[in-house]
Coordinates of C-alpha atoms and ligand atoms in Angstrom, one line a residue:
X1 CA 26.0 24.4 17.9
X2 CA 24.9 25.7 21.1
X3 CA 21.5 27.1 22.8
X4 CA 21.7 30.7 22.6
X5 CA 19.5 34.0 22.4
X6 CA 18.6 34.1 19.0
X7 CA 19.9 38.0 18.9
X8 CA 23.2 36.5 19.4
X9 CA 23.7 35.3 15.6
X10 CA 21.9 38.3 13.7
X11 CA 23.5 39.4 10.7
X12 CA 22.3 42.7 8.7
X13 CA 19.8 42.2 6.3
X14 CA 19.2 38.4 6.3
X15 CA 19.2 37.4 9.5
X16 CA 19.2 33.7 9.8
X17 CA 20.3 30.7 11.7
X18 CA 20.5 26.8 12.1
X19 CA 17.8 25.4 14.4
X20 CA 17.6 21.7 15.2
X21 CA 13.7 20.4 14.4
X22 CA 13.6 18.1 17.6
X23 CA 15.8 19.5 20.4
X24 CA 15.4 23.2 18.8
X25 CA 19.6 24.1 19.9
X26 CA 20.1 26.7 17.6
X27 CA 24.0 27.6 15.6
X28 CA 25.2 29.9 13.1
X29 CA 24.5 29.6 9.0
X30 CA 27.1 27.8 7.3
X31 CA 27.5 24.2 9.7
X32 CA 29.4 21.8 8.4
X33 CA 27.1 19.2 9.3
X34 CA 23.9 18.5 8.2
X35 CA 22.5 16.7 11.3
X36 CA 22.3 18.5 14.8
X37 CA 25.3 17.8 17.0
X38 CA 23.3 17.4 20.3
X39 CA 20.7 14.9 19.1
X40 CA 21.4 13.8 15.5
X41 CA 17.6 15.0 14.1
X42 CA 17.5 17.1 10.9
X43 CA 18.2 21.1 10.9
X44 CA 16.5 23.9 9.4
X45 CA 16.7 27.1 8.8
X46 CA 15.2 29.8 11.0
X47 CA 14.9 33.7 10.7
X48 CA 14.6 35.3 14.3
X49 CA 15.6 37.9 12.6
X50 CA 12.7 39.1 11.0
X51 CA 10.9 39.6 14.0
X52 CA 11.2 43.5 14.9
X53 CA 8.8 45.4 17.4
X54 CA 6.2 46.4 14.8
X55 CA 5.8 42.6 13.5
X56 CA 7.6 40.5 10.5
X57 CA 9.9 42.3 8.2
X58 CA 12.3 40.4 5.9
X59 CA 15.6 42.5 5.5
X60 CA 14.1 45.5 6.5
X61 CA 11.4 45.1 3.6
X62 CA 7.8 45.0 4.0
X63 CA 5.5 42.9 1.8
X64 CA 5.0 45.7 -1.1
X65 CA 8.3 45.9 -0.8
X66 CA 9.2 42.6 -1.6
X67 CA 6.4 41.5 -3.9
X68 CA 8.0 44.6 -6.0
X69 CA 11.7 43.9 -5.7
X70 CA 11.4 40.4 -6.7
X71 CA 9.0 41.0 -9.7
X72 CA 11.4 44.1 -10.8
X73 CA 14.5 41.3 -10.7
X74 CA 13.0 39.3 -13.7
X75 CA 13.9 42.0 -16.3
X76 CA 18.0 41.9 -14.6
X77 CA 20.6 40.1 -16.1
X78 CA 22.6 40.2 -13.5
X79 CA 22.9 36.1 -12.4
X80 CA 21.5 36.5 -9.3
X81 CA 18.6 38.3 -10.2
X82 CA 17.9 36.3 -13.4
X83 CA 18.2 33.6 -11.0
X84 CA 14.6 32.2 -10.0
X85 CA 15.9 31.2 -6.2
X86 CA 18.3 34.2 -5.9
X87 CA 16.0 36.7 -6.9
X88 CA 14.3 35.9 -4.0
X89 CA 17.2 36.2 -2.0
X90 CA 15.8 38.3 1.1
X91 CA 13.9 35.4 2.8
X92 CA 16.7 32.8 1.8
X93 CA 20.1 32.3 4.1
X94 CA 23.2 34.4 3.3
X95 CA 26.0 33.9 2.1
X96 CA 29.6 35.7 3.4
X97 CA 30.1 36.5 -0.2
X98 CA 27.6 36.7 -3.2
X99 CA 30.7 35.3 -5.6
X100 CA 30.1 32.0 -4.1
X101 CA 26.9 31.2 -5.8
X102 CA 26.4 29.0 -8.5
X103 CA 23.8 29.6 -10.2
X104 CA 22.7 27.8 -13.7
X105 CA 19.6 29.9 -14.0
X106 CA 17.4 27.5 -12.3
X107 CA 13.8 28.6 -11.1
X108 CA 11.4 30.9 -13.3
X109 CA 9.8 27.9 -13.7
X110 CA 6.0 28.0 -16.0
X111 CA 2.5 27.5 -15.2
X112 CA 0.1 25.8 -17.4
X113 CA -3.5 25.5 -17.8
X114 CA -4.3 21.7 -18.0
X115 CA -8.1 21.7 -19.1
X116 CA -8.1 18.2 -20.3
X117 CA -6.9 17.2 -16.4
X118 CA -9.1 19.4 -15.1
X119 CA -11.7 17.5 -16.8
X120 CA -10.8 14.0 -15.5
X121 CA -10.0 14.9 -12.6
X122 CA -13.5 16.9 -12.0
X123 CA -12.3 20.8 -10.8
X124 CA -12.2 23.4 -12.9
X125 CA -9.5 25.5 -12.1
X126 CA -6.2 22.9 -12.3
X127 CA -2.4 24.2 -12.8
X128 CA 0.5 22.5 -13.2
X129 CA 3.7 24.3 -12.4
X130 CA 6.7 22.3 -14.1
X131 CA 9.6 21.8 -12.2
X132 CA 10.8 19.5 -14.5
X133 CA 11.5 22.9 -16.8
X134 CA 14.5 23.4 -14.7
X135 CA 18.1 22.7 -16.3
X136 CA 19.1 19.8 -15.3
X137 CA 15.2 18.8 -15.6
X138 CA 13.9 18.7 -12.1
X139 CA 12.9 21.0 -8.9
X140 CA 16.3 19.6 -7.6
X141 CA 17.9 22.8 -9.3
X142 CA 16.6 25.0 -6.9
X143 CA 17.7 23.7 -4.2
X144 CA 21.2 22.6 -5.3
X145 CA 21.8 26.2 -6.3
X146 CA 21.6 27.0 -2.4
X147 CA 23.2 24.2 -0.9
X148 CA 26.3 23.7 -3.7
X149 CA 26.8 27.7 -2.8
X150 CA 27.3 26.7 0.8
X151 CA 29.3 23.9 0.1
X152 CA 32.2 26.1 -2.1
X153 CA 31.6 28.7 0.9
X154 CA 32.8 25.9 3.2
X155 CA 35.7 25.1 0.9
X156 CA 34.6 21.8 0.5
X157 CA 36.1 19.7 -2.7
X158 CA 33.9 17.1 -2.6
X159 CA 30.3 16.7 -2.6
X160 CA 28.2 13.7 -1.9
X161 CA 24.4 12.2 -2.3
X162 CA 22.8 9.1 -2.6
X163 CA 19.9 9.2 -5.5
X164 CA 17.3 8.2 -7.1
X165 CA 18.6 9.9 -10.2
X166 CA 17.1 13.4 -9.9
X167 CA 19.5 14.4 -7.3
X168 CA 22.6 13.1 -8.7
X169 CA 22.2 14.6 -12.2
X170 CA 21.4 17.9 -10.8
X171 CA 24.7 18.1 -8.1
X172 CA 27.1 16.8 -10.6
X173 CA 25.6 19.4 -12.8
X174 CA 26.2 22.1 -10.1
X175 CA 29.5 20.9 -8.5
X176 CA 31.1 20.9 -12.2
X177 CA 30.1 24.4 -12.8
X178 CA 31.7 25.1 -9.4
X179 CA 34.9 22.9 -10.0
X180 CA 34.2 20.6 -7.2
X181 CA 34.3 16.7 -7.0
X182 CA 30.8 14.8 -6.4
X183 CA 30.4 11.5 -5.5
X184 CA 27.2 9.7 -6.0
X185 CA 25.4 6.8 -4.8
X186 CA 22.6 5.2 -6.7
X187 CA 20.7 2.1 -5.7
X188 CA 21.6 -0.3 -9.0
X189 CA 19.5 -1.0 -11.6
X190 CA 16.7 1.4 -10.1
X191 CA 17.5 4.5 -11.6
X192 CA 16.8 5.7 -15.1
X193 CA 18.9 6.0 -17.9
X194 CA 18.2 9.5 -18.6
X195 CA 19.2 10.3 -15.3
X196 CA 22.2 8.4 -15.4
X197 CA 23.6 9.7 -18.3
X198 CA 23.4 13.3 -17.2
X199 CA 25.4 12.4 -13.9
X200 CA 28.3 10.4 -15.8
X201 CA 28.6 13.3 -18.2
X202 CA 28.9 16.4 -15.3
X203 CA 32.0 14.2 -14.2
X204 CA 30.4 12.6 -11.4
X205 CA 32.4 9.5 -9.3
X206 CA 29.0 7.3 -10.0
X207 CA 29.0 4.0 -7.6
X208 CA 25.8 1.7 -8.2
X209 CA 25.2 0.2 -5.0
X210 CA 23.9 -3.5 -4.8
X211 CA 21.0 -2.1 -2.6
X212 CA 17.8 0.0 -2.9
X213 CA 17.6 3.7 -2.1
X214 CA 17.4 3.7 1.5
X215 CA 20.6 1.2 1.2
X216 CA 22.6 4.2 0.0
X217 CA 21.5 6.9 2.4
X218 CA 22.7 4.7 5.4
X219 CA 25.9 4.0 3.7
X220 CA 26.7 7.7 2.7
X221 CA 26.1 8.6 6.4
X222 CA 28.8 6.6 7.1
X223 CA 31.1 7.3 4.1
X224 CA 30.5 11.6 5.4
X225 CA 31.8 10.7 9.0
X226 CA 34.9 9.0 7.7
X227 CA 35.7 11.9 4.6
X228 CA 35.4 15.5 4.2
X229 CA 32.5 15.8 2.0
X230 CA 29.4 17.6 2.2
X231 CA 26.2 16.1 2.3
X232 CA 23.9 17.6 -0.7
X233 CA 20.6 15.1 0.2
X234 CA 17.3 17.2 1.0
X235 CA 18.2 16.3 4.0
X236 CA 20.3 19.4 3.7
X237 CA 18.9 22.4 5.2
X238 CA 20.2 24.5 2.6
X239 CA 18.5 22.5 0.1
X240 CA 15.2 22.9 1.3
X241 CA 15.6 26.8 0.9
X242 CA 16.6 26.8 -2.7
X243 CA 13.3 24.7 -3.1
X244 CA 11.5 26.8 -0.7
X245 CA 11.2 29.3 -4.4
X246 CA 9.1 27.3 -6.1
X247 CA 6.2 28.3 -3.9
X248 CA 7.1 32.1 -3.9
X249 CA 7.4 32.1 -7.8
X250 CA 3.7 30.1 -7.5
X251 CA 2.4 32.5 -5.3
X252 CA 3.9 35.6 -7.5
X253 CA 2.1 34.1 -10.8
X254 CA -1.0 34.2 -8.6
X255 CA -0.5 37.6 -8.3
X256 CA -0.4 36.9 -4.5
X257 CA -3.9 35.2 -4.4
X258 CA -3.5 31.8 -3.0
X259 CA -4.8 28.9 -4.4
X260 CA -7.2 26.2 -2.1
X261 CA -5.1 22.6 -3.3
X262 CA -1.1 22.3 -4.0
X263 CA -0.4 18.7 -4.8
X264 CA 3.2 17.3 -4.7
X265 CA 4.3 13.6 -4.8
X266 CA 6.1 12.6 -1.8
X267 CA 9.4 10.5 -1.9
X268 CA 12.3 11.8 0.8
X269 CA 9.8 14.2 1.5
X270 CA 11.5 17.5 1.7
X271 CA 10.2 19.1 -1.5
X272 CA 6.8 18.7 0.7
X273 CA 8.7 20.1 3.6
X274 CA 10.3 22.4 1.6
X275 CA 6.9 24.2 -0.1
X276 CA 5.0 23.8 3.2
X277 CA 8.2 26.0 4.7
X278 CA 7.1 28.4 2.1
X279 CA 3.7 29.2 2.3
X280 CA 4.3 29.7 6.5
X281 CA 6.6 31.9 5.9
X282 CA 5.1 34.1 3.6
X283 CA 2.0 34.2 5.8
X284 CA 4.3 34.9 8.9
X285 CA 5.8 38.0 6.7
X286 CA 2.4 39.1 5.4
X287 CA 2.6 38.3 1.7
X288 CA -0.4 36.3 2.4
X289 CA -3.6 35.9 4.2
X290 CA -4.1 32.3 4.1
X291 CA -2.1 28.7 3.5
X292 CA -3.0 26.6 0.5
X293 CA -3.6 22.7 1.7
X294 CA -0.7 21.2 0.7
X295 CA -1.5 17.3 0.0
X296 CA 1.5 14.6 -0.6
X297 CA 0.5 11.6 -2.8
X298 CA 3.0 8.5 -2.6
X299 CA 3.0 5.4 -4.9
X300 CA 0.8 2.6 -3.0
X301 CA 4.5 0.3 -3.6
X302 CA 6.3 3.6 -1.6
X303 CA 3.3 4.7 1.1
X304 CA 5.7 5.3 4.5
X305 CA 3.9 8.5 4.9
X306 CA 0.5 7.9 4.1
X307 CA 0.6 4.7 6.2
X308 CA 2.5 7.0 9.1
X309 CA -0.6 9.3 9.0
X310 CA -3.2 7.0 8.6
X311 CA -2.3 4.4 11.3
X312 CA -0.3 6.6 14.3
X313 CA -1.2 10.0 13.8
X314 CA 2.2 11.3 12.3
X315 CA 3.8 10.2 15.7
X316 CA 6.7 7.8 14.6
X317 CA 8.1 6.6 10.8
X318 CA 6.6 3.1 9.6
X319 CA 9.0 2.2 7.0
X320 CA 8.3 0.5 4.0
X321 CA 10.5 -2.1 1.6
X322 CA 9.4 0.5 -1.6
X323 CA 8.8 -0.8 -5.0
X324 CA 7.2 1.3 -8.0
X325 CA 7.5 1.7 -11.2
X326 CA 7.8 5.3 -10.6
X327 CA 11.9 5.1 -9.7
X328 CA 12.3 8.6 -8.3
X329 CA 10.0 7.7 -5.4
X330 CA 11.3 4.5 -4.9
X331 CA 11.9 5.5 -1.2
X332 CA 10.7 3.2 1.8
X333 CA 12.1 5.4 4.7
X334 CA 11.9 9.1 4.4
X335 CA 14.4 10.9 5.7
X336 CA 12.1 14.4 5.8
X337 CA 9.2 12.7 7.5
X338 CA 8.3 14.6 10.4
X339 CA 9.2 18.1 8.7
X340 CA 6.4 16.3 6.3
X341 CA 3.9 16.0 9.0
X342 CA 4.5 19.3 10.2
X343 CA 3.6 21.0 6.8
X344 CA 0.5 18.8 6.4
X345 CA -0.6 19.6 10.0
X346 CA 0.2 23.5 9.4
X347 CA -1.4 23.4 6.2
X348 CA -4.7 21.0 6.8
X349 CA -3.5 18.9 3.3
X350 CA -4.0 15.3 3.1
X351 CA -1.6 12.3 2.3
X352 CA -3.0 9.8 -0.1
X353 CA -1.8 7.0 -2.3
X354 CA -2.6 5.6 -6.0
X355 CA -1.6 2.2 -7.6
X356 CA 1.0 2.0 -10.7
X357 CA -2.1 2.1 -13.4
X358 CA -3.5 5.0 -11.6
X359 CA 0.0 6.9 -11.9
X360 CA 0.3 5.4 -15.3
X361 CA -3.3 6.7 -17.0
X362 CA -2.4 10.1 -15.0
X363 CA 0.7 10.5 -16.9
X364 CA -0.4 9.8 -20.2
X365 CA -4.0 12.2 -19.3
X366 CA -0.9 15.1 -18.5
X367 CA 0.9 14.2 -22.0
X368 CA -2.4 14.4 -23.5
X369 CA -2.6 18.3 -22.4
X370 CA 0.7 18.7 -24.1
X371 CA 2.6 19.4 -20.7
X372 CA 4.3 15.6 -19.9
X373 CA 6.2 14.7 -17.0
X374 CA 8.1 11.8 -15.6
X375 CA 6.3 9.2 -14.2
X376 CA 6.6 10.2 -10.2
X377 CA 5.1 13.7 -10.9
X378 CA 2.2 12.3 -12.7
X379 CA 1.1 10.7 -9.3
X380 CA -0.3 14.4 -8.4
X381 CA -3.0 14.3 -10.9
X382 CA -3.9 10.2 -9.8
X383 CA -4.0 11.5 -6.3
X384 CA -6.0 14.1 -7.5
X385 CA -9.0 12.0 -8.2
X386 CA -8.7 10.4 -5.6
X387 CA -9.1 13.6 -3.2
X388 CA -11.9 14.6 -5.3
X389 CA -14.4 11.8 -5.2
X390 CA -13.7 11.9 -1.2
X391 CA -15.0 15.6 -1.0
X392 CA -11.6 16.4 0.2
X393 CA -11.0 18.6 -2.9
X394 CA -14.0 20.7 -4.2
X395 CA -14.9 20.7 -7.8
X396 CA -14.5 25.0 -7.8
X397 CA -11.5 25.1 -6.1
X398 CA -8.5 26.3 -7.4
X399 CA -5.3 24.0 -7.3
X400 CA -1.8 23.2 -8.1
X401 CA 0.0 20.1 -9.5
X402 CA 4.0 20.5 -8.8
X403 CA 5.1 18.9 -11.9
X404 CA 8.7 17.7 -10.2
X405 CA 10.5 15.8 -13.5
X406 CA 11.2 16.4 -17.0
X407 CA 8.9 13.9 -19.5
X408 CA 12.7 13.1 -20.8
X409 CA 13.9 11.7 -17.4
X410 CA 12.3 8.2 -18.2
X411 CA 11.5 7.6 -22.1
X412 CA 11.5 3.9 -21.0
X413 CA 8.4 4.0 -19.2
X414 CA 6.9 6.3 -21.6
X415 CA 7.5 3.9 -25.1
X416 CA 6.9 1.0 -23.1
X417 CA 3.4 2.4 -21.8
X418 CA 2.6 3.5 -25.6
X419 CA 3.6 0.4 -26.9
X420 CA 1.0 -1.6 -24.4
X421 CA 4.0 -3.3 -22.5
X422 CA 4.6 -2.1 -19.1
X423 CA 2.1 -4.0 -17.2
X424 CA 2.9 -7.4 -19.1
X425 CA 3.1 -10.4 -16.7
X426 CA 2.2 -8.1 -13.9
X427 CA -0.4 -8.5 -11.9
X428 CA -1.8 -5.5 -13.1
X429 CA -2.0 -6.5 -17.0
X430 CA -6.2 -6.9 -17.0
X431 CA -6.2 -3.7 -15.5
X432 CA -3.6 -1.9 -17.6
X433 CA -5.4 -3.4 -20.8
X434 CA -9.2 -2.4 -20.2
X435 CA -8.4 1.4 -18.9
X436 CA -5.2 2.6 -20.5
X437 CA -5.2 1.5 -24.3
X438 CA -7.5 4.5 -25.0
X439 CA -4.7 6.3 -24.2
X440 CA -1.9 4.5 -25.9
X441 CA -0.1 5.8 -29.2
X442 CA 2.1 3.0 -30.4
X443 CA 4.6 4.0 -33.7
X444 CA 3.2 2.8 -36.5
X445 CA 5.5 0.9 -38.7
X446 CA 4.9 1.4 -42.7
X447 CA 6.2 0.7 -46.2
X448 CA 7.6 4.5 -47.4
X449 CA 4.7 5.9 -49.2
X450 CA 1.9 8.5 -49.3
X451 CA -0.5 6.0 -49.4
X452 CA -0.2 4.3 -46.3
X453 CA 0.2 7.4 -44.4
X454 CA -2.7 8.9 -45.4
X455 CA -4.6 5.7 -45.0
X456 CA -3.1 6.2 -41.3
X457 CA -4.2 9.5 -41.1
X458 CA -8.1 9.1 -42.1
X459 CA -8.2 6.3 -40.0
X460 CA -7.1 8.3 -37.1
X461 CA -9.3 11.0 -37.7
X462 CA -12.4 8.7 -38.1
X463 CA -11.6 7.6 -34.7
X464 CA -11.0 10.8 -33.1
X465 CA -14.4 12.1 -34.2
Ligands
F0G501 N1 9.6 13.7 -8.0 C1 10.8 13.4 -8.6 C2 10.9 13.5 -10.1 C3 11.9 13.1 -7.8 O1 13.1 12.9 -8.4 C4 11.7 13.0 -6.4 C5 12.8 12.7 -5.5 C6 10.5 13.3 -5.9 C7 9.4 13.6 -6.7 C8 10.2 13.2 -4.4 O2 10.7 14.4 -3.8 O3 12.1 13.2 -2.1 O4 11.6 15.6 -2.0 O5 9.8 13.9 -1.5 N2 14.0 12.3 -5.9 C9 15.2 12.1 -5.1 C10 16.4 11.9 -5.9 C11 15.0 11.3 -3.9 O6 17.4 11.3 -5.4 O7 16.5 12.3 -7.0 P1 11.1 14.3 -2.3

């Protein structure tokens, strides 16, 4: 990568480029590497190109444009249009030839109501939109679909991450379907079966490292150095674009209104990084008026951001050794951290953190609304409350859980929090017992006749009324 005028890399339509976040050297799409060659910080992806003389205009479209091109792709069947990243293809990076994308349909994600949240929580307008109703069953989808598409436009053969499940299930899922070779890295022991499963049965090389998270990242640094493989980590610029959707599709269901409050759960931190990108760039292009606060929440076991805010400002990473129960954010040194900051500094959002009860009872209060999620997205709605009783998040505003994982992702938590055991022998068990048994629905184990169900079934409804 080199400095150079901007102009120098435009390509017709999209016109966009690698741009290093710290020492800003700029290189053409389609880098090998996923760091910056002059000062090792993270990359991203910028579009001089949709600056012309009369203002910002994304392939030569302006926002009426685009609001009516992507809407008009849903009803296509062609894969990139019935794609929910692709479809939105004029403010993502190109590729050299369209047949490189793999696409498994990811995106198009819903957006539900959730009353019964809205109701703990204390606002009256509260949305979840479900990532985890993405094939594989997470927001990962969206931006694997973008960076597995550069990867086979690079020619690689293998591709590489180190996970916390999510990732791993969704890039063997992607790298199969594109007849590459992925190799994962998981921290052993920490990551669910569910998850597991998926990235043993896409054909994944699956090493389980005798470290945590952050253990595997420095070790798959190395291991990219020494081989040709491509890093597929959010710490992948590419990544961040594919997941960059999620907030156009949001803002489209909206019908281009914003909303005051999105809520994500911070881990790595690029799906914050990613969203955040999002919403400036849609105001920069004139889709929108205004930016939504967008507010990370981290488990209290996993807070590097939240204590990197509260006690220097943003200005440099205090790492954490992360523990939660809530294995996806199992994550004590962020890779995306100051792309994080950024977004909450652009955005006004806040960071904030809840304890594993908190997260628990938020979980169960989303199941209750008949949406679910796994336990790391359920830290939205805990963080929620918390943002609410401060003043930070008014009870008429309108705002926006990202749902990030599947409920299916981690049955274990969810039977063993039914069945009153996941706070045993923890310090949390008083806790656990006095505010989350309301909640819990333990199976109920009976002799095979009528009348013991139905004994089971006035009982319940005495105690519902
Ligand atoms: N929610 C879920 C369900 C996740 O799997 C992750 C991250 C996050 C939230 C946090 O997102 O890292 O972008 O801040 N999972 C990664 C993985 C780290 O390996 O699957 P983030």
């Amino acid at each position: 990568m080199t400095d150079q005028d901007s102009s120098t890399t435009q390509i017709e339509n999209v016109i966009s480029q690698l741009r290093c976040i710290a020492c800003g050297a700029t290189g053409e799409d389609g880098a090998k590497s996923v760091r910056c060659p002059q000062c090792g910080d993270l990359l991203e992806v910028a579009y001089p190109g949709w600056k012309t003389s009369r203002g910002m205009r994304a392939a030569g479209l302006e926002a009426t444009g685009l609001r009516s091109l992507w809407k008009e792709r849903r009803t296509s069947f062609e894969p990139l249009d019935a794609s929910g990243v692709w479809r939105f293809r004029e403010v993502l990076p190109e590729l050299r030839d369209w047949n490189d994308v793999i696409t498994l349909r990811e995106g198009n994600t819903p957006v539900y109501e959730l009353p019964g949240c809205g109701r703990v929580a204390g606002v009256s307008l509260l949305y979840a939109k479900h990532q985890g109703m993405n094939p594989t069953g997470s927001f990962k989808d969206t931006g694997m679909t973008a960076a597995a598409s550069f990867a086979r436009q690079g020619g690689f053969r293998w591709v590489a991450c180190a996970s916390t499940g999510n990732t791993s299930a969704s890039m063997a899922a992607y790298a199969a379907r594109a007849g590459m070779r992925s190799l994962v890295l998981i921290p052993q022991g920490q990551i669910t079966w569910g998850k597991l499963s998926q990235a043993l049965d896409y054909g994944a090389v699956t090493c389980q490292l005798k470290t945590d998270f952050d253990g595997c990242m420095r070790v798959l640094d190395e291991v990219v150095q020494r081989m040709p493989v491509y890093l597929l980590n959010s710490i992948n610029p590419y990544r961040l674009e594919g997941q960059k959707t999620a907030a156009i599709e949001l803002l489209e269901r909206f019908d281009w209104q914003v909303p005051d409050h999105v809520i994500v759960p911070g881990g790595n931190l690029g799906n914050s990084s990613a969203l955040g990108k999002a919403f400036v760039e849609m105001k920069e292009l004139g889709l929108i008026s205004r930016l939504p606060k967008l507010s990370v929440i981290q488990a209290e076991g996993a807070n590097a951001l939240v204590r990197t805010m509260r006690e220097n400002g943003g200005k440099t990473l205090i790492s954490v050794r992360a523990e939660t129960m809530a294995t996806a954010i199992r994550i004590g040194s962020p890779a995306s951290w100051k792309k994080a900051v950024r977004v909450l500094e652009a955005t006004g959002g806040a960071v904030e953190e809840v304890s594993e009860v908190e997260m628990a009872l938020a979980k169960a209060e989303i199941g209750a609304d008949g949406i679910g999620c796994e336990p790391a997205s359920a830290v939205t709605l805990a963080g929620l409350k918390k943002l609410v009783k401060q003043g930070f998040v008014k009870k008429n505003e309108s705002v926006v859980l990202i749902l990030t994982g599947n409920l299916l992702k981690d049955p274990d938590f969810t039977l063993k929090f039914h069945r009153g055991d996941l706070f045993i022998g923890t310090e949390h068990e008083e806790e656990a017992t006095s505010v989350l048994t309301p909640r819990q629905h333990a199976p109920i184990v009976l002799d095979a006749n009528a009348n013991t169900v139905v004994k089971v079934l006035e009982h319940a409804e005495r105690n519902e009324s």
